mmCIF file with all atom_site columns, C-alpha atoms and ligand atoms in Angstrom:
data_model
loop_
_atom_site.group_PDB
_atom_site.id
_atom_site.type_symbol
_atom_site.label_atom_id
_atom_site.label_alt_id
_atom_site.label_comp_id
_atom_site.label_asym_id
_atom_site.label_entity_id
_atom_site.label_seq_id
_atom_site.pdbx_PDB_ins_code
_atom_site.Cartn_x
_atom_site.Cartn_y
_atom_site.Cartn_z
_atom_site.occupancy
_atom_site.B_iso_or_equiv
_atom_site.pdbx_formal_charge
_atom_site.auth_seq_id
_atom_site.auth_comp_id
_atom_site.auth_asym_id
_atom_site.auth_atom_id
_atom_site.pdbx_PDB_model_num
ATOM   1   C CA . UNK A 1 1   ? 8.597  -13.270 -20.605 1.00 78.00 ? 1   UNK A CA 1
ATOM   2   C CA . UNK A 1 2   ? 5.367  -12.565 -19.237 1.00 83.00 ? 2   UNK A CA 1
ATOM   3   C CA . UNK A 1 3   ? 4.454  -9.550  -17.066 1.00 86.00 ? 3   UNK A CA 1
ATOM   4   C CA . UNK A 1 4   ? 4.362  -11.416 -13.314 1.00 89.00 ? 4   UNK A CA 1
ATOM   5   C CA . UNK A 1 5   ? 7.982  -12.029 -13.769 1.00 91.00 ? 5   UNK A CA 1
ATOM   6   C CA . UNK A 1 6   ? 8.829  -8.697  -15.516 1.00 93.00 ? 6   UNK A CA 1
ATOM   7   C CA . UNK A 1 7   ? 7.464  -7.540  -12.499 1.00 95.00 ? 7   UNK A CA 1
ATOM   8   C CA . UNK A 1 8   ? 9.470  -9.819  -9.395  1.00 94.00 ? 8   UNK A CA 1
ATOM   9   C CA . UNK A 1 9   ? 12.896 -8.465  -11.606 1.00 95.00 ? 9   UNK A CA 1
ATOM   10  C CA . UNK A 1 10  ? 11.685 -4.882  -11.032 1.00 97.00 ? 10  UNK A CA 1
ATOM   11  C CA . UNK A 1 11  ? 10.903 -5.517  -7.438  1.00 96.00 ? 11  UNK A CA 1
ATOM   12  C CA . UNK A 1 12  ? 14.340 -7.289  -7.017  1.00 94.00 ? 12  UNK A CA 1
ATOM   13  C CA . UNK A 1 13  ? 16.788 -4.767  -8.883  1.00 95.00 ? 13  UNK A CA 1
ATOM   14  C CA . UNK A 1 14  ? 14.453 -1.369  -7.555  1.00 97.00 ? 14  UNK A CA 1
ATOM   15  C CA . UNK A 1 15  ? 15.890 1.001   -10.647 1.00 97.00 ? 15  UNK A CA 1
ATOM   16  C CA . UNK A 1 16  ? 15.721 0.642   -14.517 1.00 98.00 ? 16  UNK A CA 1
ATOM   17  C CA . UNK A 1 17  ? 18.701 2.855   -15.319 1.00 97.00 ? 17  UNK A CA 1
ATOM   18  C CA . UNK A 1 18  ? 17.736 4.615   -18.787 1.00 97.00 ? 18  UNK A CA 1
ATOM   19  C CA . UNK A 1 19  ? 20.529 5.101   -21.644 1.00 95.00 ? 19  UNK A CA 1
ATOM   20  C CA . UNK A 1 20  ? 20.435 7.449   -24.517 1.00 93.00 ? 20  UNK A CA 1
ATOM   21  C CA . UNK A 1 21  ? 23.111 5.175   -27.044 1.00 91.00 ? 21  UNK A CA 1
ATOM   22  C CA . UNK A 1 22  ? 24.814 7.235   -29.316 1.00 90.00 ? 22  UNK A CA 1
ATOM   23  C CA . UNK A 1 23  ? 27.323 4.288   -30.235 1.00 90.00 ? 23  UNK A CA 1
ATOM   24  C CA . UNK A 1 24  ? 26.154 0.646   -29.662 1.00 89.00 ? 24  UNK A CA 1
ATOM   25  C CA . UNK A 1 25  ? 29.748 -0.353  -28.725 1.00 90.00 ? 25  UNK A CA 1
ATOM   26  C CA . UNK A 1 26  ? 29.382 1.161   -25.869 1.00 93.00 ? 26  UNK A CA 1
ATOM   27  C CA . UNK A 1 27  ? 26.332 -1.028  -24.647 1.00 94.00 ? 27  UNK A CA 1
ATOM   28  C CA . UNK A 1 28  ? 27.874 -4.503  -23.911 1.00 95.00 ? 28  UNK A CA 1
ATOM   29  C CA . UNK A 1 29  ? 30.037 -3.004  -21.530 1.00 95.00 ? 29  UNK A CA 1
ATOM   30  C CA . UNK A 1 30  ? 27.406 -0.411  -20.130 1.00 95.00 ? 30  UNK A CA 1
ATOM   31  C CA . UNK A 1 31  ? 25.334 -3.733  -19.640 1.00 96.00 ? 31  UNK A CA 1
ATOM   32  C CA . UNK A 1 32  ? 28.485 -5.663  -18.025 1.00 96.00 ? 32  UNK A CA 1
ATOM   33  C CA . UNK A 1 33  ? 29.082 -2.816  -15.101 1.00 96.00 ? 33  UNK A CA 1
ATOM   34  C CA . UNK A 1 34  ? 25.043 -2.386  -13.939 1.00 96.00 ? 34  UNK A CA 1
ATOM   35  C CA . UNK A 1 35  ? 24.912 -6.716  -14.100 1.00 96.00 ? 35  UNK A CA 1
ATOM   36  C CA . UNK A 1 36  ? 27.794 -6.393  -11.986 1.00 94.00 ? 36  UNK A CA 1
ATOM   37  C CA . UNK A 1 37  ? 26.281 -3.884  -9.467  1.00 93.00 ? 37  UNK A CA 1
ATOM   38  C CA . UNK A 1 38  ? 23.603 -6.286  -8.890  1.00 93.00 ? 38  UNK A CA 1
ATOM   39  C CA . UNK A 1 39  ? 20.955 -4.676  -12.097 1.00 95.00 ? 39  UNK A CA 1
ATOM   40  C CA . UNK A 1 40  ? 18.211 -7.460  -13.416 1.00 96.00 ? 40  UNK A CA 1
ATOM   41  C CA . UNK A 1 41  ? 17.689 -4.622  -16.227 1.00 97.00 ? 41  UNK A CA 1
ATOM   42  C CA . UNK A 1 42  ? 18.142 -1.746  -19.080 1.00 97.00 ? 42  UNK A CA 1
ATOM   43  C CA . UNK A 1 43  ? 16.424 0.680   -20.303 1.00 98.00 ? 43  UNK A CA 1
ATOM   44  C CA . UNK A 1 44  ? 17.366 1.823   -24.166 1.00 97.00 ? 44  UNK A CA 1
ATOM   45  C CA . UNK A 1 45  ? 15.922 4.788   -25.648 1.00 97.00 ? 45  UNK A CA 1
ATOM   46  C CA . UNK A 1 46  ? 14.804 5.044   -29.065 1.00 96.00 ? 46  UNK A CA 1
ATOM   47  C CA . UNK A 1 47  ? 15.897 8.088   -28.614 1.00 94.00 ? 47  UNK A CA 1
ATOM   48  C CA . UNK A 1 48  ? 18.860 7.809   -31.128 1.00 92.00 ? 48  UNK A CA 1
ATOM   49  C CA . UNK A 1 49  ? 19.137 5.139   -34.567 1.00 91.00 ? 49  UNK A CA 1
ATOM   50  C CA . UNK A 1 50  ? 21.849 3.336   -32.073 1.00 92.00 ? 50  UNK A CA 1
ATOM   51  C CA . UNK A 1 51  ? 18.800 2.486   -30.061 1.00 94.00 ? 51  UNK A CA 1
ATOM   52  C CA . UNK A 1 52  ? 17.953 -1.322  -32.515 1.00 96.00 ? 52  UNK A CA 1
ATOM   53  C CA . UNK A 1 53  ? 21.382 -2.563  -32.292 1.00 96.00 ? 53  UNK A CA 1
ATOM   54  C CA . UNK A 1 54  ? 22.416 -1.658  -29.093 1.00 96.00 ? 54  UNK A CA 1
ATOM   55  C CA . UNK A 1 55  ? 19.213 -3.683  -28.452 1.00 97.00 ? 55  UNK A CA 1
ATOM   56  C CA . UNK A 1 56  ? 19.923 -6.047  -30.217 1.00 97.00 ? 56  UNK A CA 1
ATOM   57  C CA . UNK A 1 57  ? 23.764 -5.793  -28.986 1.00 97.00 ? 57  UNK A CA 1
ATOM   58  C CA . UNK A 1 58  ? 22.911 -6.597  -25.225 1.00 97.00 ? 58  UNK A CA 1
ATOM   59  C CA . UNK A 1 59  ? 20.025 -8.787  -25.604 1.00 96.00 ? 59  UNK A CA 1
ATOM   60  C CA . UNK A 1 60  ? 22.274 -11.195 -27.484 1.00 96.00 ? 60  UNK A CA 1
ATOM   61  C CA . UNK A 1 61  ? 25.955 -11.047 -25.503 1.00 96.00 ? 61  UNK A CA 1
ATOM   62  C CA . UNK A 1 62  ? 24.351 -9.729  -21.808 1.00 96.00 ? 62  UNK A CA 1
ATOM   63  C CA . UNK A 1 63  ? 21.523 -12.378 -21.530 1.00 91.00 ? 63  UNK A CA 1
ATOM   64  C CA . UNK A 1 64  ? 21.393 -11.913 -17.227 1.00 90.00 ? 64  UNK A CA 1
ATOM   65  C CA . UNK A 1 65  ? 20.108 -8.130  -18.725 1.00 96.00 ? 65  UNK A CA 1
ATOM   66  C CA . UNK A 1 66  ? 17.106 -8.124  -18.723 1.00 97.00 ? 66  UNK A CA 1
ATOM   67  C CA . UNK A 1 67  ? 15.947 -4.807  -21.676 1.00 98.00 ? 67  UNK A CA 1
ATOM   68  C CA . UNK A 1 68  ? 13.043 -1.544  -22.396 1.00 98.00 ? 68  UNK A CA 1
ATOM   69  C CA . UNK A 1 69  ? 12.874 -0.741  -24.584 1.00 98.00 ? 69  UNK A CA 1
ATOM   70  C CA . UNK A 1 70  ? 12.515 3.623   -23.690 1.00 98.00 ? 70  UNK A CA 1
ATOM   71  C CA . UNK A 1 71  ? 10.616 6.598   -25.816 1.00 98.00 ? 71  UNK A CA 1
ATOM   72  C CA . UNK A 1 72  ? 8.801  4.657   -27.919 1.00 98.00 ? 72  UNK A CA 1
ATOM   73  C CA . UNK A 1 73  ? 6.557  6.028   -29.706 1.00 98.00 ? 73  UNK A CA 1
ATOM   74  C CA . UNK A 1 74  ? 4.802  4.620   -32.742 1.00 98.00 ? 74  UNK A CA 1
ATOM   75  C CA . UNK A 1 75  ? 3.810  0.815   -32.891 1.00 98.00 ? 75  UNK A CA 1
ATOM   76  C CA . UNK A 1 76  ? 6.084  0.378   -35.885 1.00 97.00 ? 76  UNK A CA 1
ATOM   77  C CA . UNK A 1 77  ? 8.958  1.262   -32.905 1.00 97.00 ? 77  UNK A CA 1
ATOM   78  C CA . UNK A 1 78  ? 7.079  -1.297  -30.871 1.00 98.00 ? 78  UNK A CA 1
ATOM   79  C CA . UNK A 1 79  ? 7.744  -4.141  -33.864 1.00 98.00 ? 79  UNK A CA 1
ATOM   80  C CA . UNK A 1 80  ? 10.974 -2.943  -34.099 1.00 97.00 ? 80  UNK A CA 1
ATOM   81  C CA . UNK A 1 81  ? 12.041 -3.319  -30.260 1.00 97.00 ? 81  UNK A CA 1
ATOM   82  C CA . UNK A 1 82  ? 10.582 -7.119  -29.571 1.00 97.00 ? 82  UNK A CA 1
ATOM   83  C CA . UNK A 1 83  ? 12.187 -8.234  -33.636 1.00 97.00 ? 83  UNK A CA 1
ATOM   84  C CA . UNK A 1 84  ? 15.094 -7.087  -32.487 1.00 97.00 ? 84  UNK A CA 1
ATOM   85  C CA . UNK A 1 85  ? 14.874 -8.135  -29.067 1.00 96.00 ? 85  UNK A CA 1
ATOM   86  C CA . UNK A 1 86  ? 13.005 -6.206  -26.092 1.00 97.00 ? 86  UNK A CA 1
ATOM   87  C CA . UNK A 1 87  ? 11.733 -7.631  -23.376 1.00 97.00 ? 87  UNK A CA 1
ATOM   88  C CA . UNK A 1 88  ? 9.536  -5.034  -22.682 1.00 97.00 ? 88  UNK A CA 1
ATOM   89  C CA . UNK A 1 89  ? 8.513  -1.915  -24.213 1.00 98.00 ? 89  UNK A CA 1
ATOM   90  C CA . UNK A 1 90  ? 8.208  1.499   -21.976 1.00 98.00 ? 90  UNK A CA 1
ATOM   91  C CA . UNK A 1 91  ? 6.661  4.845   -23.525 1.00 98.00 ? 91  UNK A CA 1
ATOM   92  C CA . UNK A 1 92  ? 6.644  8.214   -22.107 1.00 98.00 ? 92  UNK A CA 1
ATOM   93  C CA . UNK A 1 93  ? 2.842  8.596   -22.752 1.00 98.00 ? 93  UNK A CA 1
ATOM   94  C CA . UNK A 1 94  ? -0.578 6.576   -22.629 1.00 98.00 ? 94  UNK A CA 1
ATOM   95  C CA . UNK A 1 95  ? -0.643 5.439   -26.836 1.00 98.00 ? 95  UNK A CA 1
ATOM   96  C CA . UNK A 1 96  ? -3.814 2.558   -26.407 1.00 98.00 ? 96  UNK A CA 1
ATOM   97  C CA . UNK A 1 97  ? -2.423 1.105   -29.757 1.00 98.00 ? 97  UNK A CA 1
ATOM   98  C CA . UNK A 1 98  ? 1.010  0.545   -29.093 1.00 98.00 ? 98  UNK A CA 1
ATOM   99  C CA . UNK A 1 99  ? -0.689 -0.784  -25.400 1.00 98.00 ? 99  UNK A CA 1
ATOM   100 C CA . UNK A 1 100 ? -2.776 -2.959  -27.405 1.00 98.00 ? 100 UNK A CA 1
ATOM   101 C CA . UNK A 1 101 ? 0.633  -4.212  -29.850 1.00 98.00 ? 101 UNK A CA 1
ATOM   102 C CA . UNK A 1 102 ? 2.286  -5.222  -26.196 1.00 97.00 ? 102 UNK A CA 1
ATOM   103 C CA . UNK A 1 103 ? -1.020 -7.139  -25.288 1.00 97.00 ? 103 UNK A CA 1
ATOM   104 C CA . UNK A 1 104 ? -1.285 -9.278  -28.312 1.00 97.00 ? 104 UNK A CA 1
ATOM   105 C CA . UNK A 1 105 ? 2.064  -10.412 -28.617 1.00 97.00 ? 105 UNK A CA 1
ATOM   106 C CA . UNK A 1 106 ? 3.050  -11.010 -24.835 1.00 95.00 ? 106 UNK A CA 1
ATOM   107 C CA . UNK A 1 107 ? 5.171  -8.437  -24.444 1.00 96.00 ? 107 UNK A CA 1
ATOM   108 C CA . UNK A 1 108 ? 5.030  -6.538  -21.133 1.00 96.00 ? 108 UNK A CA 1
ATOM   109 C CA . UNK A 1 109 ? 4.373  -2.762  -21.558 1.00 97.00 ? 109 UNK A CA 1
ATOM   110 C CA . UNK A 1 110 ? 5.526  0.284   -19.190 1.00 98.00 ? 110 UNK A CA 1
ATOM   111 C CA . UNK A 1 111 ? 3.584  3.957   -20.580 1.00 98.00 ? 111 UNK A CA 1
ATOM   112 C CA . UNK A 1 112 ? 3.979  6.861   -19.207 1.00 98.00 ? 112 UNK A CA 1
ATOM   113 C CA . UNK A 1 113 ? 0.592  8.029   -16.986 1.00 98.00 ? 113 UNK A CA 1
ATOM   114 C CA . UNK A 1 114 ? 0.715  12.117  -15.286 1.00 98.00 ? 114 UNK A CA 1
ATOM   115 C CA . UNK A 1 115 ? -2.355 12.560  -14.912 1.00 98.00 ? 115 UNK A CA 1
ATOM   116 C CA . UNK A 1 116 ? -5.165 10.069  -12.392 1.00 98.00 ? 116 UNK A CA 1
ATOM   117 C CA . UNK A 1 117 ? -7.314 9.996   -16.184 1.00 98.00 ? 117 UNK A CA 1
ATOM   118 C CA . UNK A 1 118 ? -4.129 8.338   -17.720 1.00 98.00 ? 118 UNK A CA 1
ATOM   119 C CA . UNK A 1 119 ? -4.305 5.927   -14.203 1.00 98.00 ? 119 UNK A CA 1
ATOM   120 C CA . UNK A 1 120 ? -7.495 5.584   -15.362 1.00 98.00 ? 120 UNK A CA 1
ATOM   121 C CA . UNK A 1 121 ? -7.816 5.243   -18.771 1.00 98.00 ? 121 UNK A CA 1
ATOM   122 C CA . UNK A 1 122 ? -4.837 2.647   -17.947 1.00 98.00 ? 122 UNK A CA 1
ATOM   123 C CA . UNK A 1 123 ? -6.642 0.140   -15.821 1.00 98.00 ? 123 UNK A CA 1
ATOM   124 C CA . UNK A 1 124 ? -9.287 -0.025  -17.693 1.00 98.00 ? 124 UNK A CA 1
ATOM   125 C CA . UNK A 1 125 ? -6.853 -1.521  -21.429 1.00 98.00 ? 125 UNK A CA 1
ATOM   126 C CA . UNK A 1 126 ? -6.661 -4.415  -18.596 1.00 97.00 ? 126 UNK A CA 1
ATOM   127 C CA . UNK A 1 127 ? -2.662 -2.289  -17.275 1.00 97.00 ? 127 UNK A CA 1
ATOM   128 C CA . UNK A 1 128 ? -1.562 -2.235  -13.249 1.00 96.00 ? 128 UNK A CA 1
ATOM   129 C CA . UNK A 1 129 ? 1.704  -0.759  -13.681 1.00 98.00 ? 129 UNK A CA 1
ATOM   130 C CA . UNK A 1 130 ? 2.078  2.067   -15.316 1.00 98.00 ? 130 UNK A CA 1
ATOM   131 C CA . UNK A 1 131 ? 5.260  4.217   -15.798 1.00 98.00 ? 131 UNK A CA 1
ATOM   132 C CA . UNK A 1 132 ? 4.672  8.122   -14.074 1.00 98.00 ? 132 UNK A CA 1
ATOM   133 C CA . UNK A 1 133 ? 6.628  10.456  -15.938 1.00 98.00 ? 133 UNK A CA 1
ATOM   134 C CA . UNK A 1 134 ? 7.870  13.187  -16.182 1.00 98.00 ? 134 UNK A CA 1
ATOM   135 C CA . UNK A 1 135 ? 7.707  12.727  -11.495 1.00 98.00 ? 135 UNK A CA 1
ATOM   136 C CA . UNK A 1 136 ? 9.208  14.674  -10.113 1.00 98.00 ? 136 UNK A CA 1
ATOM   137 C CA . UNK A 1 137 ? 7.417  17.482  -11.791 1.00 98.00 ? 137 UNK A CA 1
ATOM   138 C CA . UNK A 1 138 ? 3.773  15.836  -11.519 1.00 98.00 ? 138 UNK A CA 1
ATOM   139 C CA . UNK A 1 139 ? 5.002  15.814  -7.045  1.00 98.00 ? 139 UNK A CA 1
ATOM   140 C CA . UNK A 1 140 ? 7.434  12.898  -6.830  1.00 98.00 ? 140 UNK A CA 1
ATOM   141 C CA . UNK A 1 141 ? 6.011  10.693  -4.306  1.00 98.00 ? 141 UNK A CA 1
ATOM   142 C CA . UNK A 1 142 ? 2.711  13.191  -2.572  1.00 98.00 ? 142 UNK A CA 1
ATOM   143 C CA . UNK A 1 143 ? 1.682  12.675  -6.189  1.00 98.00 ? 143 UNK A CA 1
ATOM   144 C CA . UNK A 1 144 ? 1.914  9.075   -5.874  1.00 98.00 ? 144 UNK A CA 1
ATOM   145 C CA . UNK A 1 145 ? 0.427  8.848   -2.398  1.00 98.00 ? 145 UNK A CA 1
ATOM   146 C CA . UNK A 1 146 ? -1.415 11.016  -3.693  1.00 98.00 ? 146 UNK A CA 1
ATOM   147 C CA . UNK A 1 147 ? -3.218 8.053   -6.659  1.00 98.00 ? 147 UNK A CA 1
ATOM   148 C CA . UNK A 1 148 ? -2.746 5.521   -4.313  1.00 98.00 ? 148 UNK A CA 1
ATOM   149 C CA . UNK A 1 149 ? -5.963 6.858   -3.187  1.00 98.00 ? 149 UNK A CA 1
ATOM   150 C CA . UNK A 1 150 ? -7.955 5.912   -6.118  1.00 98.00 ? 150 UNK A CA 1
ATOM   151 C CA . UNK A 1 151 ? -5.630 3.455   -7.450  1.00 98.00 ? 151 UNK A CA 1
ATOM   152 C CA . UNK A 1 152 ? -4.385 1.145   -4.513  1.00 98.00 ? 152 UNK A CA 1
ATOM   153 C CA . UNK A 1 153 ? -4.395 -1.630  -7.515  1.00 97.00 ? 153 UNK A CA 1
ATOM   154 C CA . UNK A 1 154 ? -2.303 0.344   -9.208  1.00 98.00 ? 154 UNK A CA 1
ATOM   155 C CA . UNK A 1 155 ? 2.004  0.195   -9.545  1.00 98.00 ? 155 UNK A CA 1
ATOM   156 C CA . UNK A 1 156 ? 4.049  2.623   -10.440 1.00 98.00 ? 156 UNK A CA 1
ATOM   157 C CA . UNK A 1 157 ? 7.308  3.228   -12.450 1.00 98.00 ? 157 UNK A CA 1
ATOM   158 C CA . UNK A 1 158 ? 8.352  6.386   -11.198 1.00 98.00 ? 158 UNK A CA 1
ATOM   159 C CA . UNK A 1 159 ? 10.273 8.538   -14.040 1.00 98.00 ? 159 UNK A CA 1
ATOM   160 C CA . UNK A 1 160 ? 12.365 11.783  -14.829 1.00 98.00 ? 160 UNK A CA 1
ATOM   161 C CA . UNK A 1 161 ? 13.675 13.896  -12.214 1.00 97.00 ? 161 UNK A CA 1
ATOM   162 C CA . UNK A 1 162 ? 14.644 11.061  -9.928  1.00 97.00 ? 162 UNK A CA 1
ATOM   163 C CA . UNK A 1 163 ? 18.538 10.768  -8.120  1.00 95.00 ? 163 UNK A CA 1
ATOM   164 C CA . UNK A 1 164 ? 19.732 10.116  -5.240  1.00 94.00 ? 164 UNK A CA 1
ATOM   165 C CA . UNK A 1 165 ? 18.234 12.586  -3.081  1.00 95.00 ? 165 UNK A CA 1
ATOM   166 C CA . UNK A 1 166 ? 15.517 11.177  -3.657  1.00 97.00 ? 166 UNK A CA 1
ATOM   167 C CA . UNK A 1 167 ? 15.383 7.752   -4.681  1.00 97.00 ? 167 UNK A CA 1
ATOM   168 C CA . UNK A 1 168 ? 14.533 7.062   -0.663  1.00 97.00 ? 168 UNK A CA 1
ATOM   169 C CA . UNK A 1 169 ? 11.639 8.466   -0.357  1.00 97.00 ? 169 UNK A CA 1
ATOM   170 C CA . UNK A 1 170 ? 10.074 6.515   -3.633  1.00 98.00 ? 170 UNK A CA 1
ATOM   171 C CA . UNK A 1 171 ? 11.565 3.354   -3.207  1.00 97.00 ? 171 UNK A CA 1
ATOM   172 C CA . UNK A 1 172 ? 10.081 3.185   0.412   1.00 96.00 ? 172 UNK A CA 1
ATOM   173 C CA . UNK A 1 173 ? 6.624  2.845   -0.888  1.00 97.00 ? 173 UNK A CA 1
ATOM   174 C CA . UNK A 1 174 ? 5.304  -0.516  -1.084  1.00 96.00 ? 174 UNK A CA 1
ATOM   175 C CA . UNK A 1 175 ? 3.205  0.771   -4.487  1.00 98.00 ? 175 UNK A CA 1
ATOM   176 C CA . UNK A 1 176 ? 6.086  1.769   -6.350  1.00 98.00 ? 176 UNK A CA 1
ATOM   177 C CA . UNK A 1 177 ? 7.748  -0.872  -8.394  1.00 98.00 ? 177 UNK A CA 1
ATOM   178 C CA . UNK A 1 178 ? 10.804 0.583   -9.338  1.00 98.00 ? 178 UNK A CA 1
ATOM   179 C CA . UNK A 1 179 ? 12.889 3.707   -10.032 1.00 98.00 ? 179 UNK A CA 1
ATOM   180 C CA . UNK A 1 180 ? 13.604 4.545   -13.488 1.00 98.00 ? 180 UNK A CA 1
ATOM   181 C CA . UNK A 1 181 ? 15.716 7.631   -14.240 1.00 96.00 ? 181 UNK A CA 1
ATOM   182 C CA . UNK A 1 182 ? 18.826 8.740   -16.199 1.00 95.00 ? 182 UNK A CA 1
ATOM   183 C CA . UNK A 1 183 ? 21.503 9.834   -13.065 1.00 95.00 ? 183 UNK A CA 1
ATOM   184 C CA . UNK A 1 184 ? 22.564 6.527   -13.266 1.00 95.00 ? 184 UNK A CA 1
ATOM   185 C CA . UNK A 1 185 ? 24.309 6.080   -16.460 1.00 94.00 ? 185 UNK A CA 1
ATOM   186 C CA . UNK A 1 186 ? 24.810 9.599   -18.036 1.00 92.00 ? 186 UNK A CA 1
ATOM   187 C CA . UNK A 1 187 ? 25.187 11.112  -21.667 1.00 90.00 ? 187 UNK A CA 1
ATOM   188 C CA . UNK A 1 188 ? 28.616 12.229  -20.758 1.00 92.00 ? 188 UNK A CA 1
ATOM   189 C CA . UNK A 1 189 ? 30.244 9.267   -18.858 1.00 93.00 ? 189 UNK A CA 1
ATOM   190 C CA . UNK A 1 190 ? 28.692 6.847   -21.433 1.00 90.00 ? 190 UNK A CA 1
ATOM   191 C CA . UNK A 1 191 ? 29.787 9.209   -23.898 1.00 89.00 ? 191 UNK A CA 1
ATOM   192 C CA . UNK A 1 192 ? 32.972 9.282   -22.340 1.00 90.00 ? 192 UNK A CA 1
ATOM   193 C CA . UNK A 1 193 ? 33.465 5.051   -22.369 1.00 90.00 ? 193 UNK A CA 1
ATOM   194 C CA . UNK A 1 194 ? 33.595 6.236   -18.259 1.00 93.00 ? 194 UNK A CA 1
ATOM   195 C CA . UNK A 1 195 ? 32.076 2.843   -17.117 1.00 93.00 ? 195 UNK A CA 1
ATOM   196 C CA . UNK A 1 196 ? 34.013 3.901   -13.829 1.00 94.00 ? 196 UNK A CA 1
ATOM   197 C CA . UNK A 1 197 ? 31.581 6.355   -12.690 1.00 94.00 ? 197 UNK A CA 1
ATOM   198 C CA . UNK A 1 198 ? 28.990 4.455   -13.935 1.00 95.00 ? 198 UNK A CA 1
ATOM   199 C CA . UNK A 1 199 ? 29.892 1.700   -11.707 1.00 95.00 ? 199 UNK A CA 1
ATOM   200 C CA . UNK A 1 200 ? 29.941 4.114   -8.759  1.00 95.00 ? 200 UNK A CA 1
ATOM   201 C CA . UNK A 1 201 ? 26.877 4.958   -9.406  1.00 95.00 ? 201 UNK A CA 1
ATOM   202 C CA . UNK A 1 202 ? 24.592 2.406   -9.661  1.00 95.00 ? 202 UNK A CA 1
ATOM   203 C CA . UNK A 1 203 ? 26.401 0.821   -6.587  1.00 95.00 ? 203 UNK A CA 1
ATOM   204 C CA . UNK A 1 204 ? 25.740 3.288   -4.803  1.00 95.00 ? 204 UNK A CA 1
ATOM   205 C CA . UNK A 1 205 ? 21.366 3.164   -5.028  1.00 95.00 ? 205 UNK A CA 1
ATOM   206 C CA . UNK A 1 206 ? 22.275 -0.728  -5.631  1.00 95.00 ? 206 UNK A CA 1
ATOM   207 C CA . UNK A 1 207 ? 23.081 -0.515  -1.380  1.00 95.00 ? 207 UNK A CA 1
ATOM   208 C CA . UNK A 1 208 ? 20.041 1.186   -0.909  1.00 95.00 ? 208 UNK A CA 1
ATOM   209 C CA . UNK A 1 209 ? 17.322 -0.612  -2.368  1.00 95.00 ? 209 UNK A CA 1
ATOM   210 C CA . UNK A 1 210 ? 19.361 -4.119  -0.248  1.00 94.00 ? 210 UNK A CA 1
ATOM   211 C CA . UNK A 1 211 ? 19.066 -1.504  2.624   1.00 93.00 ? 211 UNK A CA 1
ATOM   212 C CA . UNK A 1 212 ? 15.215 -1.641  1.645   1.00 92.00 ? 212 UNK A CA 1
ATOM   213 C CA . UNK A 1 213 ? 14.535 -3.590  0.203   1.00 85.00 ? 213 UNK A CA 1
ATOM   214 C CA . UNK A 1 214 ? 15.630 -7.225  1.702   1.00 78.00 ? 214 UNK A CA 1
HETATM 215 C C1 . 3PG B 2 .   ? 12.627 9.154   -19.648 1.00 81.75 ? 1   3PG B C1 1
HETATM 216 O O1 . 3PG B 2 .   ? 12.464 8.990   -20.616 1.00 81.75 ? 1   3PG B O1 1
HETATM 217 O O2 . 3PG B 2 .   ? 12.619 7.500   -18.953 1.00 81.75 ? 1   3PG B O2 1
HETATM 218 C C2 . 3PG B 2 .   ? 13.408 10.093  -18.322 1.00 81.75 ? 1   3PG B C2 1
HETATM 219 O O3 . 3PG B 2 .   ? 14.008 10.682  -19.541 1.00 81.75 ? 1   3PG B O3 1
HETATM 220 C C3 . 3PG B 2 .   ? 14.504 10.260  -18.294 1.00 81.75 ? 1   3PG B C3 1
HETATM 221 O O4 . 3PG B 2 .   ? 14.215 11.416  -16.962 1.00 81.75 ? 1   3PG B O4 1
HETATM 222 P P1 . 3PG B 2 .   ? 15.003 11.836  -16.319 1.00 81.75 ? 1   3PG B P1 1
HETATM 223 O O5 . 3PG B 2 .   ? 15.952 12.238  -17.561 1.00 81.75 ? 1   3PG B O5 1
HETATM 224 O O6 . 3PG B 2 .   ? 15.433 12.980  -15.631 1.00 81.75 ? 1   3PG B O6 1
HETATM 225 O O7 . 3PG B 2 .   ? 16.192 10.302  -15.273 1.00 81.75 ? 1   3PG B O7 1
#
């Protein structure tokens, strides 16, 4: 998938649920729960050994949903993610080696940036959309407004510490492509298979997205 199409879907969905899966069997019902709420994307982190199986299961069994591989910190993980069917890569920090591999292999990549220096470096690598991480700790919307001054063409995916109370402020900024976070699918709900709780959270968040981005 090219970056333009990926960005169009991310803007439309407004949210990236970040999920850490311990049991790959939970990945498909979780993905179906998200898709039923109108979400078009999920991020499965490489924080457990289940990540590759979970990405493969979702990409083959829930084709309507884009799967991003998250917490990718090595080129080998990016390669593994691509091999299992991931549609894009999210990294917590800016690693030029991972960015270059993704660019050379047509894989959309969203590296985390926490400073103006890192956003500038990402821009130099040819990127025009980065993750702002950890968004809340960095100052939230105030930090984004400050970065938007010098980096007027840059789109951001704020992630880290976002919840229902702060979502609206982020999504109201036109240079916020979408917001990432684990609040939609908390580990406890994923582990308990509590898809009703996940459905309730995602539907509430999607209702806000639709109000703000009709
Ligand atoms: C991530 O990897 O993007 C973060 O863990 C998500 O942050 P959150 O858990 O604070 O939402």
